[in-house]
């Protein structure tokens, strides 16, 4: 382990729940404001954003069917799509409300801070009212002194997507 | 009096084909009237062959999956003694409770939790508490689980039909069989991948039938998807000149075929698969051409097909293979179930790219399907405006041979739909 990452890992031990909540609440606000470029800045270059299928919450991309399996490249592509006027499902954009609670931190391991939180994401558009419920599993790192998200896995509690229809927004 | 009042109850006159004028239209009350849905439930979903599941989902004795088929709860099980795949009505012969209460599993017996009657995987009633209370003894045979009237399998696809008088499945599938064969032969031994998509759309189910075999809407509706794959190195001109066509296969089945403008996981390599996968995929293309002949082999490896099996099964063999069923719960609401079919022995990197291609295009979290949902909900909302009574489905009618972005395959569905709903198909 290099000196650099050692000190980063040490810094990570000092991160408390309040700081993590600040990050999560900030992310929620950026998504609700549709500040998607700024949202991307919260993630590391090797980031991943995954949503497993409703009926296979432990599903692994590469082996199972999952709903979303984005690396950084596709996160950027997702943002490009959502910003275009041709993402018909989200043009014009929905009003959303990302609500994050029950934030808990696990001990730092392998230079990462594991975080678990519950989410409720409301989406309102064109007479539809959709609600996504589940929990986030995140792994946070310190990069250049900043707390960043290396991975975010959104495990849906809804047993199907019937009520929400699709996952065109970012959860 | 509008046509709506005249015809919705009898279900007649809702499809208007005028070959002389090259005009084909469908009255929009077919999508909005609850009376029409009632006729569909009685004439279509209670009489046609409906997809239940795939044999790869129940390989071991005692494996089962719970499904809703034609709006009715059923379950499919690999019976332990006979080894047969059986489909049972999911209701207890005693007083009604649902017997199979998990989506999937393996079991020796099914026990109804209400009064604890027990059934084996062949469906036979094998036990009940306090049997002596039945004077003369309970008739165990009569009180066994009830199988769906007809259950047949075609190359791993298990279908059921609630009408005991229906024609056999192979006759029913007719010309659609050869397109199923292309999918199965290309894969060798197909299996359903773990995980499914279960979503819904606030639109009439037939709009999704149309959309699933519509080669016309791609460039406009899926602009962001096409831009995405191009940005990843896909050459979308690679599918040009691929014998693009749309066919009425009879019995309401329809298909479009077109050169794939993107990679196909069996054997059409694309930069997304990575250089490592290239030699293996090229070898597979050659092997299939040798086994099935140049033209069938090429159709398997380089040609996309969107296939509708009447009334509500879609098998789209495009950048991945989806097996999708649609079921209305109201005139303006459809429930969609989608699974993914893949070869059992697929190379790891090809499988990974297949799964990725599926979720980016076919999945409800991808870059295309949400926009299809928007289109269908938009149509349904537009119908409410009135003023326009008919939808036009005439595209390509004058041509000798319809193209894949014409609407001949959609007309195929509607012709049969009209005949079945008004009762003249019987
Ligand atoms: S309803 Fe099943 S045992 Fe009584
Ligand atoms: Fe589409």
XYZ file of C-alpha atoms and ligand atoms in Angstrom:
602
model
C 0.000 0.000 0.000
C 1.438 3.373 -0.967
C 1.972 6.235 1.473
C -0.701 8.191 -0.325
C -3.442 5.562 0.086
C -2.377 4.823 3.641
C -3.009 8.395 4.663
C -6.237 8.432 2.674
C -7.379 5.307 4.508
C -6.415 6.901 7.809
C -8.466 9.969 6.875
C -11.388 7.710 6.029
C -11.380 6.367 9.609
C -12.060 9.888 10.809
C -15.139 10.292 8.612
C -18.307 10.276 10.691
C -21.967 9.835 9.924
C -22.638 13.547 9.664
C -20.120 13.918 6.843
C -21.527 10.917 5.016
C -25.040 12.272 5.399
C -23.895 15.602 4.015
C -22.610 13.809 0.923
C -25.752 11.717 0.472
C -28.091 14.649 1.001
C -26.032 16.728 -1.417
C -26.279 13.971 -4.021
C -30.035 13.842 -3.513
C -30.316 17.571 -4.042
C -28.190 17.519 -7.209
C -30.369 14.784 -8.659
C -33.562 16.635 -7.760
C -32.140 19.816 -9.336
C -31.073 17.823 -12.434
C -27.510 19.098 -11.969
C -26.248 15.898 -13.497
C -22.738 17.021 -14.428
C -22.147 18.096 -10.854
C -23.637 14.771 -9.747
C -20.980 12.926 -11.777
C -18.278 14.840 -9.893
C -19.304 13.037 -6.709
C -18.091 9.760 -8.214
C -14.567 8.405 -8.744
C -13.157 7.605 -12.170
C -13.574 3.871 -11.479
C -17.108 4.277 -10.170
C -20.037 1.928 -10.662
C -23.784 2.447 -10.368
C -25.853 -0.740 -10.239
C -29.538 -1.534 -9.770
C -30.286 -5.288 -9.510
C -33.540 -6.771 -10.774
C -36.439 -6.598 -8.325
C -36.687 -10.388 -8.139
C -32.944 -10.972 -7.794
C -31.578 -8.413 -5.321
C -28.287 -10.289 -5.036
C -27.889 -10.464 -8.813
C -24.445 -9.990 -10.336
C -23.986 -8.286 -13.678
C -22.065 -10.544 -16.039
C -24.047 -13.513 -14.766
C -27.609 -12.381 -14.057
C -30.150 -9.976 -15.424
C -29.881 -6.591 -13.697
C -31.698 -3.326 -14.350
C -28.728 -0.986 -14.447
C -25.014 -1.762 -14.599
C -23.111 1.448 -15.263
C -19.412 2.070 -15.126
C -18.145 5.638 -15.329
C -18.379 5.657 -19.141
C -22.015 4.695 -19.063
C -22.818 7.013 -16.196
C -21.552 9.808 -18.434
C -23.601 8.402 -21.331
C -26.663 8.252 -19.064
C -26.201 11.894 -18.163
C -25.726 12.829 -21.831
C -28.939 10.992 -22.664
C -30.931 12.561 -19.849
C -29.745 16.026 -20.842
C -30.795 15.565 -24.477
C -34.272 16.413 -25.683
C -34.562 12.888 -27.094
C -34.773 11.013 -23.797
C -38.516 11.043 -24.350
C -39.435 9.448 -21.029
C -37.688 12.255 -19.191
C -38.243 15.162 -21.541
C -39.478 17.375 -20.124
C -37.868 16.236 -16.876
C -39.849 14.797 -13.984
C -40.019 16.456 -10.627
C -38.261 14.148 -8.250
C -37.671 13.974 -4.524
C -34.797 11.796 -3.371
C -35.143 11.070 0.344
C -32.328 9.370 2.224
C -32.480 8.038 5.773
C -31.273 5.329 8.185
C -27.668 6.084 7.249
C -25.224 3.633 8.791
C -21.460 3.268 8.446
C -19.547 0.000 8.578
C -15.856 -0.213 9.527
C -13.391 0.917 6.872
C -12.053 -2.027 4.866
C -9.595 -2.085 1.968
C -9.439 1.701 1.909
C -13.190 2.022 1.481
C -15.940 3.153 3.802
C -19.051 0.983 3.391
C -22.328 2.827 3.880
C -25.886 1.602 3.946
C -28.933 3.863 3.756
C -32.631 3.626 2.995
C -34.074 5.613 0.102
C -37.443 6.738 -1.159
C -37.432 8.411 -4.544
C -40.611 10.046 -5.772
C -41.126 10.881 -9.419
C -43.929 13.094 -10.663
C -44.595 13.727 -14.322
C -47.462 13.984 -16.739
C -50.094 12.768 -14.290
C -47.988 9.824 -13.098
C -46.831 9.463 -9.518
C -44.121 6.864 -9.092
C -42.273 5.863 -5.983
C -39.075 3.834 -5.734
C -38.227 2.346 -2.349
C -35.144 0.440 -1.312
C -31.696 0.757 0.148
C -28.372 2.034 -1.059
C -25.145 0.160 -0.511
C -22.250 2.472 -1.153
C -18.516 2.353 -0.907
C -16.883 5.710 -0.285
C -13.250 6.718 -0.661
C -11.186 9.817 -0.044
C -9.692 11.185 -3.216
C -7.637 14.388 -3.057
C -9.076 14.964 0.371
C -12.654 14.759 -0.912
C -15.153 12.093 0.093
C -16.267 10.419 -3.157
C -18.511 7.559 -4.168
C -16.779 4.581 -5.718
C -19.839 2.400 -5.958
C -23.549 2.722 -5.452
C -25.876 -0.253 -5.529
C -29.605 0.492 -5.287
C -31.468 -2.560 -4.032
C -35.177 -2.130 -4.610
C -37.602 -3.238 -1.920
C -40.521 -3.307 -4.369
C -41.017 -6.896 -5.506
C -41.703 -5.727 -9.086
C -41.443 -2.535 -11.139
C -45.161 -2.586 -11.908
C -45.944 0.579 -9.978
C -43.029 2.618 -11.306
C -42.916 1.274 -14.861
C -39.295 2.025 -15.657
C -36.107 3.409 -14.143
C -35.397 6.265 -16.525
C -34.269 8.576 -13.716
C -31.191 8.120 -11.572
C -32.069 6.666 -8.187
C -74.811 6.848 -32.703
C -71.064 6.369 -32.993
C -69.361 3.261 -34.185
C -68.264 2.795 -30.625
C -71.820 2.156 -29.449
C -72.544 -0.098 -32.419
C -69.557 -2.303 -32.399
C -67.772 -2.505 -29.088
C -70.192 -4.990 -27.614
C -70.041 -7.362 -30.572
C -66.396 -6.622 -31.284
C -67.083 -6.350 -35.024
C -66.037 -3.699 -37.518
C -63.107 -2.433 -35.489
C -60.534 -3.282 -38.142
C -61.074 -1.799 -41.590
C -58.961 -3.132 -44.439
C -59.461 -1.647 -47.893
C -56.914 -3.207 -50.241
C -58.241 -1.210 -53.202
C -57.353 2.059 -51.504
C -54.308 0.626 -49.776
C -55.786 1.627 -46.454
C -55.769 -0.307 -43.199
C -57.110 1.210 -40.045
C -58.099 0.232 -36.530
C -60.830 1.931 -34.574
C -59.369 3.440 -31.431
C -62.143 2.130 -29.222
C -60.351 -1.224 -29.647
C -57.784 0.347 -27.306
C -60.095 2.242 -24.971
C -63.399 0.392 -24.496
C -63.761 -1.904 -21.477
C -66.328 -3.919 -23.477
C -63.622 -4.786 -25.984
C -61.333 -5.951 -23.189
C -64.114 -8.229 -21.922
C -64.385 -9.800 -25.356
C -60.611 -10.193 -25.491
C -60.536 -11.976 -22.157
C -63.241 -14.377 -23.275
C -62.257 -14.918 -26.915
C -58.483 -14.479 -26.857
C -57.013 -15.140 -23.438
C -59.368 -17.995 -22.617
C -58.930 -19.689 -25.999
C -55.463 -19.072 -27.426
C -52.197 -20.789 -26.571
C -50.315 -18.660 -24.043
C -46.662 -18.847 -23.048
C -46.072 -20.120 -19.505
C -42.331 -20.580 -19.171
C -39.275 -22.399 -20.415
C -38.243 -25.945 -19.562
C -34.790 -24.655 -18.502
C -36.526 -23.046 -15.523
C -37.608 -26.422 -14.174
C -34.775 -28.808 -14.964
C -34.714 -30.805 -11.710
C -37.554 -33.015 -10.411
C -39.652 -30.871 -8.073
C -38.534 -27.523 -9.574
C -41.407 -25.093 -9.943
C -42.170 -21.530 -10.979
C -45.276 -19.539 -10.198
C -46.762 -17.532 -13.054
C -49.721 -15.465 -14.067
C -50.938 -16.698 -17.446
C -53.790 -14.939 -19.181
C -54.424 -13.128 -15.908
C -54.820 -16.353 -13.930
C -52.464 -17.650 -11.249
C -50.926 -20.975 -12.272
C -47.719 -22.821 -11.548
C -45.434 -24.972 -13.639
C -43.661 -27.895 -12.046
C -41.330 -30.700 -13.106
C -43.229 -33.640 -11.637
C -40.988 -36.004 -9.658
C -42.365 -39.376 -10.715
C -43.333 -38.798 -14.347
C -40.663 -36.207 -15.099
C -43.325 -34.277 -17.022
C -43.690 -30.507 -16.981
C -47.152 -29.867 -15.584
C -49.091 -26.635 -15.286
C -51.688 -26.456 -12.517
C -54.374 -23.956 -11.675
C -53.031 -22.325 -8.546
C -56.065 -22.899 -6.362
C -56.832 -25.480 -3.742
C -59.559 -27.971 -4.716
C -60.800 -27.741 -1.116
C -61.926 -24.141 -0.725
C -59.756 -22.082 -2.956
C -56.541 -20.896 -1.344
C -53.513 -20.385 -3.518
C -51.399 -23.523 -3.181
C -48.035 -22.444 -4.586
C -47.053 -19.283 -2.762
C -43.433 -18.746 -3.788
C -42.225 -17.490 -7.163
C -39.744 -20.293 -7.599
C -38.325 -23.259 -5.709
C -37.936 -26.987 -5.444
C -40.282 -29.176 -3.452
C -41.448 -32.720 -2.769
C -45.003 -31.680 -1.993
C -47.282 -28.683 -2.159
C -49.190 -28.132 1.024
C -52.093 -25.724 1.173
C -51.546 -23.679 4.334
C -55.246 -23.109 5.007
C -56.364 -26.595 6.091
C -53.117 -28.385 5.272
C -54.182 -30.559 2.364
C -51.100 -32.015 0.724
C -50.433 -32.674 -2.973
C -47.490 -34.357 -4.660
C -45.759 -32.844 -7.679
C -47.978 -34.895 -10.010
C -50.876 -32.962 -8.489
C -52.357 -35.897 -6.566
C -53.979 -35.231 -3.228
C -51.935 -37.331 -0.806
C -53.108 -36.245 2.601
C -55.481 -34.151 4.668
C -55.981 -33.747 8.407
C -59.011 -35.651 9.754
C -59.844 -37.703 6.698
C -62.424 -39.750 8.663
C -64.798 -36.779 8.715
C -65.726 -37.450 5.078
C -68.573 -39.903 4.943
C -67.705 -42.786 2.638
C -64.175 -41.416 2.350
C -62.970 -38.393 0.408
C -62.518 -38.929 -3.329
C -58.814 -38.157 -3.525
C -58.711 -38.288 -7.328
C -61.471 -35.745 -7.716
C -59.941 -33.476 -5.098
C -56.494 -33.383 -6.700
C -54.875 -30.292 -8.177
C -56.435 -29.311 -11.483
C -54.192 -29.180 -14.528
C -54.737 -26.483 -17.111
C -56.851 -27.943 -19.930
C -54.015 -28.056 -22.449
C -50.274 -27.901 -21.919
C -47.774 -28.452 -24.720
C -44.132 -27.658 -25.306
C -42.323 -26.571 -28.426
C -38.522 -26.829 -28.210
C -38.441 -25.761 -24.585
C -41.191 -23.133 -24.760
C -44.086 -24.309 -22.593
C -47.536 -23.077 -23.571
C -50.915 -23.572 -21.945
C -54.425 -23.145 -23.246
C -57.620 -22.940 -21.209
C -59.722 -24.223 -24.110
C -59.842 -28.052 -24.229
C -60.997 -27.848 -27.872
C -58.049 -25.818 -29.146
C -55.913 -27.055 -32.053
C -52.564 -28.528 -31.050
C -49.660 -26.167 -30.393
C -47.632 -27.032 -33.496
C -50.621 -26.351 -35.736
C -51.270 -23.149 -33.821
C -47.693 -21.927 -34.205
C -47.781 -22.659 -37.938
C -45.201 -20.649 -39.843
C -43.958 -18.976 -36.669
C -42.196 -22.245 -35.838
C -39.357 -21.719 -38.272
C -38.501 -18.406 -36.612
C -38.475 -20.022 -33.184
C -36.260 -22.693 -34.723
C -33.748 -20.057 -35.834
C -33.469 -18.771 -32.264
C -33.140 -22.228 -30.734
C -30.827 -23.721 -33.382
C -28.459 -20.758 -33.120
C -28.200 -21.302 -29.368
C -28.041 -25.077 -29.280
C -29.230 -25.373 -25.722
C -30.994 -22.168 -24.649
C -31.682 -21.286 -21.038
C -33.522 -18.519 -19.246
C -31.076 -16.249 -17.412
C -31.748 -15.616 -13.717
C -33.725 -12.439 -13.003
C -36.678 -10.902 -14.827
C -38.263 -7.572 -15.655
C -41.803 -7.097 -14.427
C -43.161 -3.687 -15.253
C -46.335 -2.118 -16.513
C -47.500 0.583 -18.888
C -50.537 2.828 -18.764
C -51.537 1.883 -22.261
C -53.559 -0.733 -24.079
C -51.737 -4.039 -24.450
C -52.100 -4.056 -28.232
C -50.014 -0.895 -28.453
C -47.150 -2.911 -27.015
C -47.857 -5.730 -29.470
C -47.507 -3.187 -32.277
C -44.424 -1.575 -30.746
C -42.637 -4.884 -30.214
C -42.664 -5.640 -33.952
C -42.452 -2.064 -35.231
C -39.336 -1.444 -37.308
C -40.419 2.099 -38.111
C -39.986 3.878 -34.776
C -36.324 3.063 -34.066
C -34.524 6.128 -35.442
C -36.943 8.641 -33.919
C -37.871 7.019 -30.612
C -34.463 5.506 -29.895
C -32.189 8.318 -30.999
C -30.327 8.402 -27.663
C -29.683 4.642 -27.759
C -28.327 4.779 -31.298
C -26.069 7.711 -30.395
C -24.838 5.732 -27.404
C -23.856 2.584 -29.330
C -22.243 4.677 -32.057
C -20.193 6.420 -29.361
C -19.056 2.963 -28.244
C -17.752 2.067 -31.694
C -20.743 0.276 -33.250
C -21.036 0.720 -37.022
C -24.790 0.969 -37.509
C -24.377 0.766 -41.302
C -23.163 -2.801 -40.797
C -26.726 -4.061 -41.097
C -27.513 -2.435 -44.429
C -28.765 -4.706 -47.205
C -29.727 -7.479 -44.829
C -32.901 -8.604 -46.614
C -35.227 -6.354 -44.645
C -38.786 -7.676 -44.628
C -42.002 -7.922 -42.650
C -44.291 -10.952 -42.836
C -47.810 -12.014 -41.971
C -47.148 -15.577 -40.771
C -50.816 -16.509 -40.491
C -52.852 -17.194 -37.328
C -52.023 -13.653 -36.153
C -48.285 -14.264 -35.899
C -45.974 -11.727 -37.496
C -42.264 -11.109 -37.840
C -39.800 -8.564 -39.100
C -36.305 -9.460 -40.256
C -33.506 -7.010 -40.901
C -29.736 -6.876 -40.978
C -28.523 -6.165 -37.443
C -27.227 -2.598 -37.207
C -25.277 -3.644 -34.110
C -23.421 -6.654 -32.727
C -25.233 -9.937 -32.067
C -23.959 -12.147 -29.285
C -24.003 -15.477 -31.119
C -21.663 -14.545 -33.922
C -21.837 -10.957 -35.184
C -18.795 -9.414 -33.602
C -18.770 -5.734 -32.661
C -16.144 -3.668 -30.791
C -18.344 -3.855 -27.663
C -17.505 -7.568 -27.355
C -13.769 -6.893 -27.181
C -11.009 -8.363 -29.383
C -10.747 -11.522 -27.267
C -14.208 -12.660 -28.235
C -13.658 -12.138 -31.953
C -12.056 -15.430 -33.088
C -14.606 -17.513 -31.172
C -17.562 -15.637 -32.617
C -16.226 -15.862 -36.165
C -15.704 -19.580 -35.666
C -19.298 -19.963 -34.436
C -20.585 -18.156 -37.546
C -18.682 -20.608 -39.752
C -19.853 -23.637 -37.758
C -23.501 -22.591 -38.010
C -23.170 -21.934 -41.748
C -21.711 -25.397 -42.196
C -24.393 -27.099 -40.105
C -27.457 -25.229 -41.325
C -26.349 -23.926 -44.723
C -25.067 -20.504 -45.704
C -28.393 -18.704 -45.760
C -29.958 -20.115 -42.568
C -26.634 -19.751 -40.793
C -26.414 -16.119 -41.810
C -30.008 -15.517 -40.728
C -29.158 -16.923 -37.298
C -26.005 -14.923 -36.810
C -26.465 -11.611 -38.648
C -30.212 -11.053 -38.996
C -32.411 -9.508 -36.332
C -35.930 -10.742 -35.907
C -38.827 -9.394 -33.886
C -41.402 -12.138 -33.623
C -44.939 -11.971 -32.329
C -46.700 -15.207 -31.430
C -50.386 -14.349 -31.262
C -51.718 -13.041 -29.001
C -49.183 -11.904 -26.436
C -45.763 -13.520 -26.727
C -42.897 -11.496 -28.138
C -39.534 -13.069 -28.902
C -37.130 -10.429 -30.061
C -33.791 -11.773 -31.219
C -31.908 -8.511 -31.650
C -28.785 -7.527 -29.635
C -29.936 -10.081 -27.052
C -33.005 -12.297 -26.933
C -36.039 -11.333 -24.916
C -39.026 -13.517 -24.166
C -41.798 -11.116 -23.249
C -45.447 -11.572 -22.362
C -48.107 -8.882 -22.129
C -51.354 -9.042 -20.223
C -54.001 -6.351 -19.906
C -55.509 -5.579 -16.525
C -57.660 -2.767 -17.938
C -58.187 -1.224 -21.374
C -55.523 1.337 -20.508
C -53.086 -0.798 -18.546
C -50.780 -3.661 -19.456
C -48.508 -5.786 -17.308
C -45.268 -6.862 -18.960
C -43.031 -9.778 -17.974
C -39.703 -10.156 -19.705
C -37.063 -12.848 -19.475
C -33.833 -13.341 -21.266
C -32.806 -16.383 -23.298
C -29.124 -17.275 -23.827
C -27.077 -20.329 -24.837
C -26.222 -22.464 -21.826
C -22.580 -22.923 -22.793
C -21.850 -19.358 -23.892
C -18.318 -17.940 -23.522
C -18.075 -15.738 -20.441
C -17.194 -12.470 -22.162
C -19.874 -12.944 -24.806
C -22.459 -13.660 -22.107
C -21.406 -10.565 -20.200
C -21.823 -8.398 -23.300
C -25.152 -10.061 -24.101
C -26.459 -9.185 -20.650
C -25.147 -5.657 -21.023
C -26.776 -5.202 -24.423
C -30.040 -6.509 -23.023
C -30.189 -4.061 -20.180
C -29.105 -1.039 -22.215
C -31.771 -1.559 -24.890
C -34.448 -3.986 -23.711
C -34.384 -3.335 -19.978
C -36.629 -0.783 -18.248
C -33.529 0.907 -16.808
C -31.809 1.194 -20.187
C -31.588 3.814 -22.900
C -34.517 2.683 -25.048
C -37.385 0.861 -23.322
C -38.383 3.832 -21.114
C -38.928 5.796 -24.319
C -41.153 3.042 -25.708
C -43.218 3.277 -22.521
C -43.491 7.006 -23.054
C -44.614 6.502 -26.659
C -47.351 4.019 -25.724
C -48.647 6.088 -22.824
C -48.597 9.077 -25.127
C -50.770 7.243 -27.695
C -53.226 6.185 -25.017
C -53.451 9.767 -23.765
C -53.903 10.976 -27.328
C -56.873 8.642 -27.846
C -58.700 10.434 -25.049
C -58.673 13.584 -27.111
C -61.157 12.124 -29.575
C -61.655 13.850 -32.916
C -59.690 11.099 -34.643
C -61.562 7.808 -34.579
C -59.155 5.532 -36.446
C -55.440 4.771 -36.251
C -53.714 4.245 -39.584
C -51.708 1.077 -40.146
C -51.365 1.183 -43.939
C -47.621 1.586 -44.262
C -46.211 -0.481 -47.146
C -49.584 -1.898 -48.230
C -48.996 -1.306 -51.933
C -45.693 -3.157 -51.996
C -45.269 -6.686 -53.348
C -43.072 -7.481 -50.403
C -43.337 -5.461 -47.217
C -40.209 -4.096 -45.603
C -39.269 -4.388 -41.957
C -40.203 -0.762 -41.343
C -43.608 -1.229 -42.961
C -46.620 -2.359 -40.964
C -47.554 -5.666 -42.614
C -46.598 -7.729 -39.544
C -48.768 -5.447 -37.409
C -51.665 -5.884 -39.822
C -51.150 -9.647 -39.434
C -51.895 -9.309 -35.750
C -54.934 -7.113 -36.282
C -56.488 -9.346 -38.946
C -56.468 -12.303 -36.586
C -57.441 -10.157 -33.628
C -60.573 -9.036 -35.468
C -61.482 -12.570 -36.492
C -60.991 -13.954 -32.997
C -62.708 -11.144 -31.140
C -65.804 -11.202 -33.334
C -65.872 -14.994 -33.137
C -65.357 -15.729 -36.840
C -62.038 -17.519 -36.294
C -63.790 -20.442 -34.649
S -58.425 -24.325 1.146
Fe -56.692 -25.593 0.872
S -56.841 -27.016 2.465
Fe -58.621 -25.816 2.713
Fe -38.773 0.550 -29.244
